[in-house]
Coordinates of C-alpha atoms in Angstrom, one line a residue:
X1 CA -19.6 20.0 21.8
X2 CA -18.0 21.3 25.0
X3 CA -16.9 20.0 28.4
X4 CA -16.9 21.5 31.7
X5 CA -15.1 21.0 34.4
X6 CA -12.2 20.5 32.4
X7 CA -8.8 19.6 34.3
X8 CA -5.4 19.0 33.6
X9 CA -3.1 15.5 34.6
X10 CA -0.1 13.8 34.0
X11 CA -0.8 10.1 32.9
X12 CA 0.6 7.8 34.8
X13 CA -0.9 4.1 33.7
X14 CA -4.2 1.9 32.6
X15 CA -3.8 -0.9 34.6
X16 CA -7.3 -2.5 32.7
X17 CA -9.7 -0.7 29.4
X18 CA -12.1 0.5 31.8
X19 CA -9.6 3.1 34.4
X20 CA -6.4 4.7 34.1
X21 CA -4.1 6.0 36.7
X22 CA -3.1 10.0 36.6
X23 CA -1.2 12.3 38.8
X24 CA -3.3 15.4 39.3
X25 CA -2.3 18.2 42.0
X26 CA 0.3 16.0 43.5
X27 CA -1.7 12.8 44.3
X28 CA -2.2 9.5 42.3
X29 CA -6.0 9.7 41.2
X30 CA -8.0 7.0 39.5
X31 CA -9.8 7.9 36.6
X32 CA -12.7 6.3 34.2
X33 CA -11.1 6.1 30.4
X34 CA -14.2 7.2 28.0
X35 CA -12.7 4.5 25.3
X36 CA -12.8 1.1 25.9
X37 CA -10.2 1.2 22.7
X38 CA -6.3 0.2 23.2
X39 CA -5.1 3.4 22.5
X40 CA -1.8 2.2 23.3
X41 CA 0.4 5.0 20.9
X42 CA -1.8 7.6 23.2
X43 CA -1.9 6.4 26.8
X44 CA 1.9 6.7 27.1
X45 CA 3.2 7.6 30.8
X46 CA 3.8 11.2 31.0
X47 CA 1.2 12.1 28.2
X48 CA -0.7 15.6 29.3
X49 CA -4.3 14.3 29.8
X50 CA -7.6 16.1 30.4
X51 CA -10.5 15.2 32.6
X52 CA -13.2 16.3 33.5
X53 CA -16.0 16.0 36.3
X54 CA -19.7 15.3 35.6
X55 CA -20.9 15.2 39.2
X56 CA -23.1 12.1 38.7
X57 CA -24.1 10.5 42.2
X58 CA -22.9 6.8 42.9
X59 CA -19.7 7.0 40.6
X60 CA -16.8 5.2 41.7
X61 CA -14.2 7.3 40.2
X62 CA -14.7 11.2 40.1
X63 CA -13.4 12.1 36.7
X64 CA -13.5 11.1 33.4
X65 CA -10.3 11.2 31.0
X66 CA -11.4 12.6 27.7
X67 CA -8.5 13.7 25.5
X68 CA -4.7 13.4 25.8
X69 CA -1.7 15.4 23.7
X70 CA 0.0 13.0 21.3
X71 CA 3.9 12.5 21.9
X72 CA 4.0 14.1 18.4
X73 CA 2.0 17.4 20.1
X74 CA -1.0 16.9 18.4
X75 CA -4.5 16.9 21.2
X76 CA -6.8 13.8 20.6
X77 CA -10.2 13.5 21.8
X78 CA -11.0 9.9 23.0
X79 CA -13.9 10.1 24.5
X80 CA -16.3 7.2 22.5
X81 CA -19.3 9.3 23.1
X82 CA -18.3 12.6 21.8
X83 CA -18.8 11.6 18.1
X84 CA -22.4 11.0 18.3
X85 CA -22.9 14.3 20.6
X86 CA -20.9 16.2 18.4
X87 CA -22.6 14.7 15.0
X88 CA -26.0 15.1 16.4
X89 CA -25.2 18.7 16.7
X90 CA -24.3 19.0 13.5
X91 CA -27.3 17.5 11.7
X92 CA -29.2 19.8 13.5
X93 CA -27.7 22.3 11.3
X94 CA -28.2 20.5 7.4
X95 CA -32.0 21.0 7.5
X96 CA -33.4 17.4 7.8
X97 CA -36.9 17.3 9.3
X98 CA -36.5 14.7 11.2
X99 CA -33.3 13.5 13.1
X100 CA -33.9 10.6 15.8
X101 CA -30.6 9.3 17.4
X102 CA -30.4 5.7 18.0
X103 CA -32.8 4.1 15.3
X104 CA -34.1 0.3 15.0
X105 CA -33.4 -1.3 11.9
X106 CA -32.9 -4.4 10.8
X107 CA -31.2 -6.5 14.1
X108 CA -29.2 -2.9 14.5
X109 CA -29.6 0.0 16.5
X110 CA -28.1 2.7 14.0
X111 CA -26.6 6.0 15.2
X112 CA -29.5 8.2 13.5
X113 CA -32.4 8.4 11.2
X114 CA -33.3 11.4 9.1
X115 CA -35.7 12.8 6.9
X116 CA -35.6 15.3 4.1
X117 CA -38.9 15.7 2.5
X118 CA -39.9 12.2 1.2
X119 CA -36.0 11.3 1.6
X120 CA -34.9 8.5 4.3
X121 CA -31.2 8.4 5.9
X122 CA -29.5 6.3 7.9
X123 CA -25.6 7.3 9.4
X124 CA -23.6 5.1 11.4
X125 CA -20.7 7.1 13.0
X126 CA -17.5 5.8 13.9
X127 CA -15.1 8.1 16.3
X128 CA -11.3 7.7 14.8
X129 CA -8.5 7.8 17.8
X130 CA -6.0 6.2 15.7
X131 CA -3.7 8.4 13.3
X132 CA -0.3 7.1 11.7
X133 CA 2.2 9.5 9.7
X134 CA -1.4 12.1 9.1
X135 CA -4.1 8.9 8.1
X136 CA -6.6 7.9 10.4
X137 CA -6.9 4.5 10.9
X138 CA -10.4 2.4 12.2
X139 CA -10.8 0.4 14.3
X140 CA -8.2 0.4 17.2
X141 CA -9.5 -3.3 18.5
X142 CA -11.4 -5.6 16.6
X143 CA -15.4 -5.3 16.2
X144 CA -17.6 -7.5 15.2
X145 CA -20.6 -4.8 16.2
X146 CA -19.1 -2.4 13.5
X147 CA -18.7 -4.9 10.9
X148 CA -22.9 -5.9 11.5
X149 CA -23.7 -2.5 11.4
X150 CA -22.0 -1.9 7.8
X151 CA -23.8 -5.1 6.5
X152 CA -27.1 -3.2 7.6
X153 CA -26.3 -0.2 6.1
X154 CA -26.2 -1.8 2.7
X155 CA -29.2 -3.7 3.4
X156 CA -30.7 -0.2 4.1
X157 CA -29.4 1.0 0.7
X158 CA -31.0 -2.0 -0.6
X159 CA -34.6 -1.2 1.0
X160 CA -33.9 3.0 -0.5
X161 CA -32.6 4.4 2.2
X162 CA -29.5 6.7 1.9
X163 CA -26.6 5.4 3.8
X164 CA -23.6 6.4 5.3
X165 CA -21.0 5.3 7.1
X166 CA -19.1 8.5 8.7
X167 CA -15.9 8.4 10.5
X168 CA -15.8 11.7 12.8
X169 CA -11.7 12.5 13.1
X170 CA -11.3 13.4 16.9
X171 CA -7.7 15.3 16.1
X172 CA -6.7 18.1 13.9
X173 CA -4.7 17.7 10.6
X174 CA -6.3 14.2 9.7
X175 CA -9.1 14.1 6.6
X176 CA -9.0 10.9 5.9
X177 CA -9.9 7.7 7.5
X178 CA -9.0 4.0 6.3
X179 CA -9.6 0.6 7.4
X180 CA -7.3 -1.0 10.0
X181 CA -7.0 -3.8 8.2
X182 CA -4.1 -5.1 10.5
X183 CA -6.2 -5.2 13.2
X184 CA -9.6 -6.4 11.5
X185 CA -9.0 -7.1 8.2
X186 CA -13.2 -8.0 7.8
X187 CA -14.1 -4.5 8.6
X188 CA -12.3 -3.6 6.0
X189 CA -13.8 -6.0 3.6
X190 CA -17.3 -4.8 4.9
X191 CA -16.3 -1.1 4.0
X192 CA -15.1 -2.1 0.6
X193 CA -18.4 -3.9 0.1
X194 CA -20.2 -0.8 1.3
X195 CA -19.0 1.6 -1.1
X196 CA -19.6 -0.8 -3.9
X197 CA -22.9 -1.0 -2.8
X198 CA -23.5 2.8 -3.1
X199 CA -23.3 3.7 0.6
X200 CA -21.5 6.9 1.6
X201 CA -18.0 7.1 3.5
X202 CA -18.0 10.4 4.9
X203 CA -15.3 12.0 6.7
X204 CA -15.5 14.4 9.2
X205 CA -12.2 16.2 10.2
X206 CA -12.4 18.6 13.6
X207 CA -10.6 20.6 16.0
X208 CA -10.3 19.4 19.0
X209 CA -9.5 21.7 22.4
X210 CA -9.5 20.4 25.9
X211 CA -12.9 21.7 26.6
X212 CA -14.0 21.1 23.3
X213 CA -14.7 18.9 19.4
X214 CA -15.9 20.8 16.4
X215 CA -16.7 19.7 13.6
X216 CA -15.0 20.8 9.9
X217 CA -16.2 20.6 6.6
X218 CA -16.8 17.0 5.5
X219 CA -15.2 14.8 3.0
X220 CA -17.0 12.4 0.9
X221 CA -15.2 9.6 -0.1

């Protein structure tokens, strides 16, 4: 998955979820944040961020801010929307005959449905922003939309579906994603019951460039 337009800031402050303020060539600019996530160990003042322009007429703010260098070095991807572009593009490779983004089931929308044959799957994808001492940690902020879309993925399993639950890892040198229990100790309870009930955790480690997320070889769990 690649960006164009790509530019480089200084950030300076996010004075609500939705905007942030940067310094790019000299002047303060106001920028649209692609997380609605605290991201508070990233979003630092003085943190190299990257943005970039889409050009869509009627937008209040110009550019989008969609990855930022760690204090530790490391380049995150926070963009919330890049997981699902960059997971699409990867089932694209695995041979499914089918794969339909944004699939009814249940009271859920679920990320996508595929098929295989006679085979039916269902993937929910989380995007993982969060990384302490090399673990990735989900969620950033509580979410009571993630913790209804793992109940439906074991009622999926339930109905013969395969399931998964895959947590794409927008920064190098992570592989492995736990629940933020701190944070929302019943997602974590959710994932527990998940796995007990035979649906997948997959992890997907990438590299992430300015301009660009790839995807590495997954991890089951």
């Amino acid at each position: 998955m690649r960006y164009g337009n790509v530019t480089k800031a200084i950030f300076l402050r996010r004075p609500n979820r939705f905007v942030a303020e940067v310094e790019l060539d000299g002047r303060i600019e106001t920028v649209h944040v692609k997380n609605t996530g605290r991201c508070k160990e990233l979003l630092l003042p003085g943190a190299e961020v990257w943005l970039t322009a889409p050009g869509t007429p009627g937008r209040k703010t110009k550019y989008d801010l969609v990855a930022v260098r760690k204090s530790t070095g490391v380049l995150f991807n926070i963009d919330s929307q890049a997981p699902n572009k960059v997971m699409k593009e990867w089932l694209e490779t695995q041979d499914y005959s089918k794969v339909i983004p944004e699939y009814t089931f249940g009271d859920s929308r679920i990320d996508f449905y595929m098929e295989r044959g006679e085979e039916q799957y269902l993937m929910e994808v989380k995007g993982c922003t969060l990384e302490v001492d090399g673990i990735g940690y989900f969620p950033d902020a509580p979410t009571e939309r993630g913790v209804k879309h793992i109940r439906e993925l074991i009622h999926a399993k339930e109905a013969g579906y395969h399931a998964a639950l895959a947590f794409v890892i927008q920064m190098d040198g992570v592989k492995e994603v736990r629940p933020n229990i701190e944070m929302h100790p019943e997602f974590g309870e959710a994932m527990e019951e998940a796995a007990a009930a035979g649906v997948e955790i997959l992890f997907f480690p990438c590299h992430v460039e300015p301009e660009e997320l790839v995807i590495r070889e997954p991890k089951i769990c």
